[in-house]
PDB file of C-alpha atoms in Angstrom:
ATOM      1  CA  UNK A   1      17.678  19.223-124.813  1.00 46.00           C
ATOM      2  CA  UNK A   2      18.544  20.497-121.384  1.00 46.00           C
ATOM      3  CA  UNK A   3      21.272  24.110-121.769  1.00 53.00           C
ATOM      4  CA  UNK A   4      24.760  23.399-120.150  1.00 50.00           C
ATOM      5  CA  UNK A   5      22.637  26.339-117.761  1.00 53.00           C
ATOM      6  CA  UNK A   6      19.883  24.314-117.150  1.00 56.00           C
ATOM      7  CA  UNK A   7      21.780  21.102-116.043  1.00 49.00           C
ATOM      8  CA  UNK A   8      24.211  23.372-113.793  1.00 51.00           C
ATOM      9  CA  UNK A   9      21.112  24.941-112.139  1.00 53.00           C
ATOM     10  CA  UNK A  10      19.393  21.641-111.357  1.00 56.00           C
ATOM     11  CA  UNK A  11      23.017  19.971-110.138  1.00 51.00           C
ATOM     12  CA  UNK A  12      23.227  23.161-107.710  1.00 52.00           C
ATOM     13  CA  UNK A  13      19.596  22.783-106.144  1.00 53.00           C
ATOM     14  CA  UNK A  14      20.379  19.162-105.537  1.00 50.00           C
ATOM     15  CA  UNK A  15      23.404  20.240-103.961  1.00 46.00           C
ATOM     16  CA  UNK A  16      21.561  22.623-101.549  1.00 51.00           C
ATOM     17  CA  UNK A  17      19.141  20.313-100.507  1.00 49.00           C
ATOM     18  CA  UNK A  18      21.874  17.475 -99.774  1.00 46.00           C
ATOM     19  CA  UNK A  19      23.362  20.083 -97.201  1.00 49.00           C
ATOM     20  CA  UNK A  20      20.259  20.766 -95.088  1.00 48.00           C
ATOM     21  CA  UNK A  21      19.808  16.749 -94.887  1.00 61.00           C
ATOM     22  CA  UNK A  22      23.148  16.658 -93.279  1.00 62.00           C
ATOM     23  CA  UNK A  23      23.109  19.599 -90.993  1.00 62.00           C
ATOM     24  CA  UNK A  24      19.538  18.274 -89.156  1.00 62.00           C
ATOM     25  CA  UNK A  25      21.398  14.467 -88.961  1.00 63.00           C
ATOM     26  CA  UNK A  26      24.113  16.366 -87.515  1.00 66.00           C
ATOM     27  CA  UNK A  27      21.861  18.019 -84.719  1.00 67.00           C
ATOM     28  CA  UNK A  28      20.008  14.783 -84.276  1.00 67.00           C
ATOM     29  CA  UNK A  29      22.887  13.395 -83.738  1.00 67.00           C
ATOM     30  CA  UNK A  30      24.486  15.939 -80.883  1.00 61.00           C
ATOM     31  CA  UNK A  31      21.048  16.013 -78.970  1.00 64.00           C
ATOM     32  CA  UNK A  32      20.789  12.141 -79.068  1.00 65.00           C
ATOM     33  CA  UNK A  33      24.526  11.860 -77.328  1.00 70.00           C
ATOM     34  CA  UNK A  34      23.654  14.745 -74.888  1.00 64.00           C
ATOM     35  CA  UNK A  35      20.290  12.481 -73.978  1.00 61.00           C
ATOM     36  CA  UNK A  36      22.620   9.229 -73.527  1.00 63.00           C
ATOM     37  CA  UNK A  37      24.457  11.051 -71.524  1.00 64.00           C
ATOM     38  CA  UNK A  38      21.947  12.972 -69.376  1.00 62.00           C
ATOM     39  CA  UNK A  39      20.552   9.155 -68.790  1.00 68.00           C
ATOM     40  CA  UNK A  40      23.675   7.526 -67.923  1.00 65.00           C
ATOM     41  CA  UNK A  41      24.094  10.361 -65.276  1.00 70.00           C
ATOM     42  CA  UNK A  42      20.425   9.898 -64.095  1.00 67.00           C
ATOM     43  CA  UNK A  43      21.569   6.015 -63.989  1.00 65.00           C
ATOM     44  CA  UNK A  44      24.695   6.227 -62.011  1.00 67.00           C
ATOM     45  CA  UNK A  45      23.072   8.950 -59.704  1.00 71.00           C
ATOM     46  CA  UNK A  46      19.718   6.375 -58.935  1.00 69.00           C
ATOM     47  CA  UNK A  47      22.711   3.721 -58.287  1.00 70.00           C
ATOM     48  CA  UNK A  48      24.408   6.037 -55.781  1.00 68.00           C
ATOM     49  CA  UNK A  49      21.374   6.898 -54.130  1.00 64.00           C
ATOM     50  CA  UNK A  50      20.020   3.405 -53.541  1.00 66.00           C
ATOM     51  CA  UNK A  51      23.627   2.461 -52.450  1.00 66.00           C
ATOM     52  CA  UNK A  52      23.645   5.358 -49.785  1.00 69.00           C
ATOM     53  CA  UNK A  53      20.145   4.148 -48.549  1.00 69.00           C
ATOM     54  CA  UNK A  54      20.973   0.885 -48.708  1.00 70.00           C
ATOM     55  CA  UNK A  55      24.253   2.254 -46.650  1.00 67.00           C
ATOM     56  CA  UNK A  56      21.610   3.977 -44.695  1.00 67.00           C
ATOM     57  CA  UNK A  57      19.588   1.130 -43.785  1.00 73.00           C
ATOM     58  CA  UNK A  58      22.835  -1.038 -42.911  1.00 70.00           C
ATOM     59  CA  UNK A  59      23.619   1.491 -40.303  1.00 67.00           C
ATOM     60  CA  UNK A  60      20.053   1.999 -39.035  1.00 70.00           C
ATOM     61  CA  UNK A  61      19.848  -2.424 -38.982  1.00 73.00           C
ATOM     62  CA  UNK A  62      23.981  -2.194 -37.262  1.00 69.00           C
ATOM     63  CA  UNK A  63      22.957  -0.030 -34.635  1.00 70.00           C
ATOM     64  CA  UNK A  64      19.844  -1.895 -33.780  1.00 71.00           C
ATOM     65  CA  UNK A  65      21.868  -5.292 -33.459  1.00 75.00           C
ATOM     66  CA  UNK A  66      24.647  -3.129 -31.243  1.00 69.00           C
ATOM     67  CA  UNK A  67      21.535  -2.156 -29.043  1.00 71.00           C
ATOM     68  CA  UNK A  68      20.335  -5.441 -29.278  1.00 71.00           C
ATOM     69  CA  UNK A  69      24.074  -6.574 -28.066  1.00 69.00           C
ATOM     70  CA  UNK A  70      24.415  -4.005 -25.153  1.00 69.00           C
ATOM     71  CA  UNK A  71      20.543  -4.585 -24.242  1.00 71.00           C
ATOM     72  CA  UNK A  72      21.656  -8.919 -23.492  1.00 71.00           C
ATOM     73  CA  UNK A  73      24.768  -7.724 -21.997  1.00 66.00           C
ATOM     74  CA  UNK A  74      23.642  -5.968 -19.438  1.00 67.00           C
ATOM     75  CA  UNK A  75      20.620  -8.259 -18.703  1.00 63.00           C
ATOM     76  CA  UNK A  76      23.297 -10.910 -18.345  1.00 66.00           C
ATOM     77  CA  UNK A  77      25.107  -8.088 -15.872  1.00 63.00           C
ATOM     78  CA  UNK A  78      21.999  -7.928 -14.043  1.00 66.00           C
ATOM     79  CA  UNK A  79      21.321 -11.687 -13.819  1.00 65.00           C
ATOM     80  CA  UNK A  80      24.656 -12.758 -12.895  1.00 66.00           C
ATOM     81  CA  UNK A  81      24.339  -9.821  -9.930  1.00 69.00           C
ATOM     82  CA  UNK A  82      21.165 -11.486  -8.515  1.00 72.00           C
ATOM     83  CA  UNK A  83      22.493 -14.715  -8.413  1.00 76.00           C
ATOM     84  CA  UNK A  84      25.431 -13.448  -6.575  1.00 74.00           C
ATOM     85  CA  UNK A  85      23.229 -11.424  -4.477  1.00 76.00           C
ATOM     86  CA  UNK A  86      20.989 -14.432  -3.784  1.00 82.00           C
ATOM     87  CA  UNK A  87      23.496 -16.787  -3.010  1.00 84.00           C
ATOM     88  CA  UNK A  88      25.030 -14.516  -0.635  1.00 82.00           C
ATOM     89  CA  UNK A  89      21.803 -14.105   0.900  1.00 84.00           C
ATOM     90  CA  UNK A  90      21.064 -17.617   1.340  1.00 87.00           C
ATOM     91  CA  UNK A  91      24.299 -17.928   2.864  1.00 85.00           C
ATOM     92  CA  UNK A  92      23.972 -15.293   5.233  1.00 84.00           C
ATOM     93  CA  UNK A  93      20.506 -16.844   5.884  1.00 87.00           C
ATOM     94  CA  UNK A  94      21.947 -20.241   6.982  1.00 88.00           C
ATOM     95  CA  UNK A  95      24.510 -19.032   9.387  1.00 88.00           C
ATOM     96  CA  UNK A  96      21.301 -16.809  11.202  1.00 90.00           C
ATOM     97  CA  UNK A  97      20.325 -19.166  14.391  1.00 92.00           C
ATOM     98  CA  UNK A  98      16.902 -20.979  14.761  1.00 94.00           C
ATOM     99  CA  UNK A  99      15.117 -17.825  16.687  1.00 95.00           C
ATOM    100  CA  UNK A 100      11.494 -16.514  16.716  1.00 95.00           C
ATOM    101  CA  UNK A 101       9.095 -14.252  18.346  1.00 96.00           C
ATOM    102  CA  UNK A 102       5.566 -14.482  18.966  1.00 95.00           C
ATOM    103  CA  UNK A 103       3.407 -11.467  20.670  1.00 93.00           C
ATOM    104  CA  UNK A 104       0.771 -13.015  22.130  1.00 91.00           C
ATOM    105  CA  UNK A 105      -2.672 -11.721  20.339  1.00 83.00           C
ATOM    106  CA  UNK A 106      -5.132 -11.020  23.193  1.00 81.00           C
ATOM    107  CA  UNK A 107      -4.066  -7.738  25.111  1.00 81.00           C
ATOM    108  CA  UNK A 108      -5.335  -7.681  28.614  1.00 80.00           C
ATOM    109  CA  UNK A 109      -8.153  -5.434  29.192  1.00 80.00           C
ATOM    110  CA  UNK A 110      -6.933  -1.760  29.170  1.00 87.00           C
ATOM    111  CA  UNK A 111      -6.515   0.435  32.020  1.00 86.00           C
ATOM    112  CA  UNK A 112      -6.613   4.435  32.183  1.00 86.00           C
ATOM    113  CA  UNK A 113      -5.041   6.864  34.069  1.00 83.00           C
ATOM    114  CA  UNK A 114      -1.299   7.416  34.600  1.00 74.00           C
ATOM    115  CA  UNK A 115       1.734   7.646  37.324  1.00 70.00           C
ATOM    116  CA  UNK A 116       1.186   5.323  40.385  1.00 71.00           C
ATOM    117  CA  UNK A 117      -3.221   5.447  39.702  1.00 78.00           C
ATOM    118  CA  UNK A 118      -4.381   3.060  36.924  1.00 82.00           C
ATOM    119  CA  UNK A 119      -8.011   1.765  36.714  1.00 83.00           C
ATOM    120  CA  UNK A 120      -9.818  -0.805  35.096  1.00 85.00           C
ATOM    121  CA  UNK A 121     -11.491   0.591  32.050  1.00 87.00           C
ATOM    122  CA  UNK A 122     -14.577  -0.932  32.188  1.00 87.00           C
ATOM    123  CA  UNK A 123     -17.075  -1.631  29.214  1.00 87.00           C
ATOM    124  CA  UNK A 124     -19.692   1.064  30.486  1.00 89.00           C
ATOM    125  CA  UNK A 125     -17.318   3.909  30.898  1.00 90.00           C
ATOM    126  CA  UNK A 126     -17.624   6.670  28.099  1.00 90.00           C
ATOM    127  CA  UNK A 127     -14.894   9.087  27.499  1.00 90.00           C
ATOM    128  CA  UNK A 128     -15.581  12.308  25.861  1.00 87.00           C
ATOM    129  CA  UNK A 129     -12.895  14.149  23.452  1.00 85.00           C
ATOM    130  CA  UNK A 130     -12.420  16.849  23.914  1.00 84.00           C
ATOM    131  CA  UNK A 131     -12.428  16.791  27.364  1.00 83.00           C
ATOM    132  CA  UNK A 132     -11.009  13.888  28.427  1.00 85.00           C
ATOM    133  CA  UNK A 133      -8.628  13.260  25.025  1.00 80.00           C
ATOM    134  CA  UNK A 134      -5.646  13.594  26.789  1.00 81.00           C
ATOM    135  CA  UNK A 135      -6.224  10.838  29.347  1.00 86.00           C
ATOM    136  CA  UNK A 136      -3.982   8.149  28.995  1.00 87.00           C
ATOM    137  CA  UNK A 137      -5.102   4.222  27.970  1.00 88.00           C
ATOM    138  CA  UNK A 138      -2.450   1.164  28.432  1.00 87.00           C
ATOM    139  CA  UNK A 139      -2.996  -2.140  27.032  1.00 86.00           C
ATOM    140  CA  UNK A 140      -0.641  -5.030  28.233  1.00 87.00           C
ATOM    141  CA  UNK A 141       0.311  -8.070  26.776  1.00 90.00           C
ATOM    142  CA  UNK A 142       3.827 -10.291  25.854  1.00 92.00           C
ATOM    143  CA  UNK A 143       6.101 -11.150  23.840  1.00 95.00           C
ATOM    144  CA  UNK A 144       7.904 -14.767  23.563  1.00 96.00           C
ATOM    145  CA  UNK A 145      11.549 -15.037  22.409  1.00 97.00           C
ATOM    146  CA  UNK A 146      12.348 -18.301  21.586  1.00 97.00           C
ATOM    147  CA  UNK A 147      15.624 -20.121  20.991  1.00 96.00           C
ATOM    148  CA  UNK A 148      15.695 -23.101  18.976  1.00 95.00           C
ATOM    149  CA  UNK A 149      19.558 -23.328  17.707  1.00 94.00           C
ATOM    150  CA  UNK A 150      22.215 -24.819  20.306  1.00 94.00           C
ATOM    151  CA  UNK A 151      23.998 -21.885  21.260  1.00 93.00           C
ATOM    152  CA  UNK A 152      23.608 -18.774  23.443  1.00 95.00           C
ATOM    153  CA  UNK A 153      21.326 -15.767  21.489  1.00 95.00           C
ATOM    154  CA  UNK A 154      20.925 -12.320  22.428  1.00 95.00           C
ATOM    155  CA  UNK A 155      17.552 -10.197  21.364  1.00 96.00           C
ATOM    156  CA  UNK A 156      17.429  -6.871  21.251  1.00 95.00           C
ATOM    157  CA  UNK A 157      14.112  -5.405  22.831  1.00 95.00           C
ATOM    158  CA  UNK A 158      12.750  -2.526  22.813  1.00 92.00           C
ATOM    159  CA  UNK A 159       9.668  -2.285  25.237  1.00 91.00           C
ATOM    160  CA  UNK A 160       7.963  -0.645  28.279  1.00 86.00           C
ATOM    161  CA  UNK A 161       7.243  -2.751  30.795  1.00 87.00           C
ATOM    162  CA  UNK A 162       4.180  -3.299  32.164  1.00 82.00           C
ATOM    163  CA  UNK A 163       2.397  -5.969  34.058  1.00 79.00           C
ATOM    164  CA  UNK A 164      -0.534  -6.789  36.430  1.00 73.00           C
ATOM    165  CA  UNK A 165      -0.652  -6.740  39.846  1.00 65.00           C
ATOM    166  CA  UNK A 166      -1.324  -9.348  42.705  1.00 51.00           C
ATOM    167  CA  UNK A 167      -4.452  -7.120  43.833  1.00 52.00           C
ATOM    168  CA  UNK A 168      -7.326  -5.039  43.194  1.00 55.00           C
ATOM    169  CA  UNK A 169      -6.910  -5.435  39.251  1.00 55.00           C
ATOM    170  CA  UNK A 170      -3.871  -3.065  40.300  1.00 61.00           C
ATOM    171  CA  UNK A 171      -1.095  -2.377  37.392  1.00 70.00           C
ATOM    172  CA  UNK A 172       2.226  -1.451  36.865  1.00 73.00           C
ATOM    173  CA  UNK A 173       3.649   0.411  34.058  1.00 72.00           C
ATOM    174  CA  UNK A 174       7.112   2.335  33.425  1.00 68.00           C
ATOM    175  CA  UNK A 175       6.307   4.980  31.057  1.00 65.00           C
ATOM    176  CA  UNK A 176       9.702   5.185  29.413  1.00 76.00           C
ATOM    177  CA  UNK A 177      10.618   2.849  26.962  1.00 81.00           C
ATOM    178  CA  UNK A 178      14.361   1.108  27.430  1.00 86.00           C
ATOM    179  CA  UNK A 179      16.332  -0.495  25.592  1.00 91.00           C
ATOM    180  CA  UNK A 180      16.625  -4.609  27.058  1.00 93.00           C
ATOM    181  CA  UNK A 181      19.448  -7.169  26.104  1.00 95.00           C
ATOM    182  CA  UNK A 182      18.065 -10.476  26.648  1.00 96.00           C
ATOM    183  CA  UNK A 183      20.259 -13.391  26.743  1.00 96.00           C
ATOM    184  CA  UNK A 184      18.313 -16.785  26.007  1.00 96.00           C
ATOM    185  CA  UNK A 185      19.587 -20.126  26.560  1.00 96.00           C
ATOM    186  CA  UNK A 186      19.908 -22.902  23.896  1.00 96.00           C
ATOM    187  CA  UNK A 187      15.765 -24.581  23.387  1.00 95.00           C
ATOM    188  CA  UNK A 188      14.677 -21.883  25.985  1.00 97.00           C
ATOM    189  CA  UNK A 189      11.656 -19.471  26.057  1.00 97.00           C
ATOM    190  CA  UNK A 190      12.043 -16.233  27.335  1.00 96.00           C
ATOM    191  CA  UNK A 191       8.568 -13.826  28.011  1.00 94.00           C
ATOM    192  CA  UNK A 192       8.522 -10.261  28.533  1.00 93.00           C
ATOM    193  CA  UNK A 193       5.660  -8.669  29.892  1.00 91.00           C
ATOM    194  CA  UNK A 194       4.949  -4.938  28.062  1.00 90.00           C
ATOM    195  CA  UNK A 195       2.378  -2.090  28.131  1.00 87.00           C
ATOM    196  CA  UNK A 196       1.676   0.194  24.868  1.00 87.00           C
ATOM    197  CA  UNK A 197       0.335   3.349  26.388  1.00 85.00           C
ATOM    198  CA  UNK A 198      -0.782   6.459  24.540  1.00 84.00           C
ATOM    199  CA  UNK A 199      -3.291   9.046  24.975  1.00 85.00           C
ATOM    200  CA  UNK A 200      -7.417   8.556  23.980  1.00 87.00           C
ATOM    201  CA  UNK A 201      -7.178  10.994  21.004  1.00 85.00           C
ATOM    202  CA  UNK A 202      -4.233   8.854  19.504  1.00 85.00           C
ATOM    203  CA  UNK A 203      -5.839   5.841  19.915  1.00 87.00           C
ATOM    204  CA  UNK A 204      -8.713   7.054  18.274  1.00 84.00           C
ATOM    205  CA  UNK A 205      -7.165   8.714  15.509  1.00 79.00           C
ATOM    206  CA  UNK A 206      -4.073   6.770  14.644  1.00 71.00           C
ATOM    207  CA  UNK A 207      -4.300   3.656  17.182  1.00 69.00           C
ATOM    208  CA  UNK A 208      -1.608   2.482  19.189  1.00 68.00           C
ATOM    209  CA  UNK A 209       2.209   4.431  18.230  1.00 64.00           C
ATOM    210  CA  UNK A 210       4.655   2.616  16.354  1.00 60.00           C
ATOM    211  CA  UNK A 211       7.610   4.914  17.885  1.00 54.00           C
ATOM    212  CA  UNK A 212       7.177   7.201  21.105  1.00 51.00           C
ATOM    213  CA  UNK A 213       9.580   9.938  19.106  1.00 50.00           C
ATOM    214  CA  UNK A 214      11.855  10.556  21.361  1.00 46.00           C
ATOM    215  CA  UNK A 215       9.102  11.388  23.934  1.00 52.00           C
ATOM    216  CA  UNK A 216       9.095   9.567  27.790  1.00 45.00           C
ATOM    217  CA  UNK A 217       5.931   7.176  26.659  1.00 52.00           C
ATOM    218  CA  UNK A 218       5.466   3.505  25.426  1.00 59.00           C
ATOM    219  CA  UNK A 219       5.017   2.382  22.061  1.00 76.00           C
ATOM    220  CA  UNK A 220       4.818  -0.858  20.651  1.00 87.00           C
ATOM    221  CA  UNK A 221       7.660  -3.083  21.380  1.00 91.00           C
ATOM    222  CA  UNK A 222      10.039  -4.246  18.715  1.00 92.00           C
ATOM    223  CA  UNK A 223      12.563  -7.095  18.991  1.00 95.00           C
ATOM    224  CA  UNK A 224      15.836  -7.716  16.742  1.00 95.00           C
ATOM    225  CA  UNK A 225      18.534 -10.232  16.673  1.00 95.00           C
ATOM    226  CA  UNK A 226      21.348  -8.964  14.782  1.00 89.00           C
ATOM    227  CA  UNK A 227      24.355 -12.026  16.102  1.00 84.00           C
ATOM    228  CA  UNK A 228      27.887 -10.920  16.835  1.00 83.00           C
ATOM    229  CA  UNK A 229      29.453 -10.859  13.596  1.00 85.00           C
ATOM    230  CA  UNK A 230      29.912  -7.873  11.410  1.00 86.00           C
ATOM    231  CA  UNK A 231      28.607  -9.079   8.494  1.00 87.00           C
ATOM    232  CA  UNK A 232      25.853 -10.927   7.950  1.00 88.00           C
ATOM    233  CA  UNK A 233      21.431 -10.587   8.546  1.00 90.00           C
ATOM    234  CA  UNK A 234      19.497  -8.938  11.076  1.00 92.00           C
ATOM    235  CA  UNK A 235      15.943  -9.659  11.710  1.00 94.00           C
ATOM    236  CA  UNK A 236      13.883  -7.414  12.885  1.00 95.00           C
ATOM    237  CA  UNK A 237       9.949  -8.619  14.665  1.00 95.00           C
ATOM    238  CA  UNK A 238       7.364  -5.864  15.353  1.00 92.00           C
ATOM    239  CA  UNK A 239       3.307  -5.820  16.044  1.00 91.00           C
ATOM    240  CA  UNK A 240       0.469  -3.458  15.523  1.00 87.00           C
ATOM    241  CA  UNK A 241      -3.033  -2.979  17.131  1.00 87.00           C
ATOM    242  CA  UNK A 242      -5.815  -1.139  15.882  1.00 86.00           C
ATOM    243  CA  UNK A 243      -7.543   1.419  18.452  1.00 86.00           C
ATOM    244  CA  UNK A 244     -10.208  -0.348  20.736  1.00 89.00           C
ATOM    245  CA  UNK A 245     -12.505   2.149  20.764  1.00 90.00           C
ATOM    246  CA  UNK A 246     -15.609   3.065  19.073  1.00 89.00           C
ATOM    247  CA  UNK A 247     -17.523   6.183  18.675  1.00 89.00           C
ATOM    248  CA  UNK A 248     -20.928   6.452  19.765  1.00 87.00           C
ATOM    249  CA  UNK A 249     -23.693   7.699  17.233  1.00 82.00           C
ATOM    250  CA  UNK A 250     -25.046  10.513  19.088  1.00 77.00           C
ATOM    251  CA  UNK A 251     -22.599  13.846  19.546  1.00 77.00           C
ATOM    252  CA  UNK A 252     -23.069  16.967  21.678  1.00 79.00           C
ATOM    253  CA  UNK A 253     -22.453  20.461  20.342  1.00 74.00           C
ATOM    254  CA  UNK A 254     -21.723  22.591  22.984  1.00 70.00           C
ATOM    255  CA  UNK A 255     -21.237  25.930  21.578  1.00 71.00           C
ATOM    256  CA  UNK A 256     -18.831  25.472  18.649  1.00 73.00           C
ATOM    257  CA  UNK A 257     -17.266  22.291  19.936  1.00 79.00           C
ATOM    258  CA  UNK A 258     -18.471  19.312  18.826  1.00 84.00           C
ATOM    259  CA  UNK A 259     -17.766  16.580  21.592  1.00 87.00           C
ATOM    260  CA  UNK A 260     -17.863  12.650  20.810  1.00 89.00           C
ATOM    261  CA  UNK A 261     -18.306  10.013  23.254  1.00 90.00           C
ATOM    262  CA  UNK A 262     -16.338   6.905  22.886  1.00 91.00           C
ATOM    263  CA  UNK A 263     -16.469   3.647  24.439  1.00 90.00           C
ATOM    264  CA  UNK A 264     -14.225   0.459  23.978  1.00 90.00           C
ATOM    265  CA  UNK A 265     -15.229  -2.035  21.531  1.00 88.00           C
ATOM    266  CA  UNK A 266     -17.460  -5.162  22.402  1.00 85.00           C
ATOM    267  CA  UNK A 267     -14.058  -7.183  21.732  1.00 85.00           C
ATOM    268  CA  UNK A 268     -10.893  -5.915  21.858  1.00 85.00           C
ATOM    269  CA  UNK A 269      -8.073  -5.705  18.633  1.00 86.00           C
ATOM    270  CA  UNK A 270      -6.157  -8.407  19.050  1.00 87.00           C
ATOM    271  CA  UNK A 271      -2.323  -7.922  18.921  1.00 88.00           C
ATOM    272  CA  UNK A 272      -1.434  -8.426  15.382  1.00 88.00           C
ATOM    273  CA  UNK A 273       1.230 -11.673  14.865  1.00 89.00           C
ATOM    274  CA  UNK A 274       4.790 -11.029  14.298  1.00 89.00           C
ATOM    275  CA  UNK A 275       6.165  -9.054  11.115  1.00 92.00           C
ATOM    276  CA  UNK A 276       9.568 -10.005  10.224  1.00 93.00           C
ATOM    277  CA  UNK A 277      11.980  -7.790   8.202  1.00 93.00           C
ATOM    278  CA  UNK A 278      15.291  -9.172   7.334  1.00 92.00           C
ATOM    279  CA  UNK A 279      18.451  -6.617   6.621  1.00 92.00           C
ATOM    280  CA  UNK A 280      21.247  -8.061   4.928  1.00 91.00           C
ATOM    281  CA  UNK A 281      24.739  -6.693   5.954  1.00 89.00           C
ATOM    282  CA  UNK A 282      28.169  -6.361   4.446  1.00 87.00           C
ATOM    283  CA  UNK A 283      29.385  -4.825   7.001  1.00 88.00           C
ATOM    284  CA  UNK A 284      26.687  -3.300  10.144  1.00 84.00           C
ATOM    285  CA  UNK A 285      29.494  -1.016  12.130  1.00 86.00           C
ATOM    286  CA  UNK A 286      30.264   0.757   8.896  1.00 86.00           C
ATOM    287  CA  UNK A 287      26.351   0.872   7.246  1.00 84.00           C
ATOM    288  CA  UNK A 288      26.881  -0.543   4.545  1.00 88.00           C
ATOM    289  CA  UNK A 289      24.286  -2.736   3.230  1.00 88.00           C
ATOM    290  CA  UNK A 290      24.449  -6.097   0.872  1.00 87.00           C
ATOM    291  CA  UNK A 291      22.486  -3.949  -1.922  1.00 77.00           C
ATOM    292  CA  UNK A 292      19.183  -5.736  -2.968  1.00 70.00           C
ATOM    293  CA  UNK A 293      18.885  -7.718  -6.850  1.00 59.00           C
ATOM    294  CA  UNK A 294      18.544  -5.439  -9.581  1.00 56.00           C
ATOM    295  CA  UNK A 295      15.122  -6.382 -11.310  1.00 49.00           C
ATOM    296  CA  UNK A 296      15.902  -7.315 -14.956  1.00 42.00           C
ATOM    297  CA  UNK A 297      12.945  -4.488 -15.901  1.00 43.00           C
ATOM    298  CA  UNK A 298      14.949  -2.020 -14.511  1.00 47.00           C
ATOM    299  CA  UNK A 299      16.432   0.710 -16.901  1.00 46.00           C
ATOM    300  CA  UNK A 300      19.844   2.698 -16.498  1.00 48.00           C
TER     301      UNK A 300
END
């Protein structure tokens, strides 16, 4: 038979070992809510990250579409401005008169010299440069103007004049360009008889000048028709020609010049046909310009 001490010892270790159960269920317990909650934190943290990239990517996609939007609009900007532009164009078009201008393409054969003494240039004469690179070479030729509306025109030419004489192959030529109003009639044909002078080494280096600079000799003519009204198109006719000279294979070093000999072609350039260039005006007296279509490619 068990003492009363026996039983109260056993009752007492039972009693000890039913208190550490209970504490290690209690810290079970504490670290199992502090893990729910460290995962419902990590939870509701993921969900506010994806919803602030997901915010992110809204914005990003928004401002795309608003670039998108602003890109259309101002192609739509641009295309409505060309087909105002155009139209006006075409308008201004229709009002210009039936005109044109045609340079005839086969100069007559050049001459050389200057002043009151020209001479033929004939096919066996050589020129040397330097030497002779400042003697002057004229080629003549003309220029129709040509009225096909039914009302008066006036051109606008700029020229020398120049022309052939009645004997001895004899020519004359004004070596100061002027300025010409020409008045054509309704289905008339005017011609204008011009030289293009300039000097041996700019026909061989640069061919015939498209503008005498300000300086007393020809250069190629130009003719414009610009009408009476303020606003509205100008057109503008011009020609070129390329040098008729060629150089000859053999050259002559004399000392530390090297000279060239040059002789005109077997055929001459032939006058090249008219180049038009149309201006479009809103109004000419104060410059300003109807401004040209914006291309769609364009960027601001």
């Amino acid at each position: 038979m068990l003492t009363s001490m026996n039983i109260a010892y056993q009752a007492g270790q039972a009693l000890s070992g039913f208190d550490v159960t209970a504490g290690e269920w209690m810290t079970t317990g504490v670290a199992a809510i502090a893990a729910v909650a460290v995962i419902y934190q990590s939870v509701h943290t993921r969900r506010s990250a994806d919803a602030s990239k997901d915010a992110a990517n809204a914005a990003v996609k928004g401002l795309e579409i608003a670039n998108s939007a602003l890109q259309v609009a101002r192609d739509e900007e641009r295309h409505s401005r060309t087909l105002v532009t155009e139209t006006v164009r075409t308008h201004m078009d229709a009002t210009l008169p039936e005109v044109s201008v045609a340079f005839a393409s086969d100069p007559i054969w050049p001459y050389i010299g200057g002043g009151q003494q020209w001479d033929l240039l004939t096919p066996d004469r050589r020129l040397r440069s330097p030497g002779e690179h400042d003697l002057r070479v004229a080629l003549l030729s003309s220029v129709s103007l040509s009225n096909g509306s039914n009302r008066l025109v006036e051109f606008k030419v700029e020229y020398t004049p120049g022309r052939t004489g009645m004997m001895d192959n004899a020519i004359a030529v004004m070596e100061r360009s002027r300025v010409e109003r020409v008045l054509v009639e309704p289905g008339a044909v005017r011609s204008i008889n011009f030289a293009v002078v300039a000097m041996l080494y700019e026909w061989i280096e640069a061919g015939a000048p498209t503008s005498n600079n300000g300086q007393d000799r020809c250069a190629l003519p130009m003719v414009s028709y610009q009408g009476s009204t303020d606003w509205g198109a100008s057109v503008t006719w011009s020609t070129g020609i390329e040098s008729p000279f060629v150089a000859e294979p053999m050259r002559e070093v004399t000392g530390e010049t090297t000279v060239t000999t040059y002789r005109l072609a077997l055929e001459l350039p032939a006058f090249e046909p008219s180049m038009e260039v149309r201006e479009y005006w809103l109004s000419k007296s104060s410059g300003i310009p109807l401004e040209p279509p914006i291309s769609a490619a364009g960027t601001d």
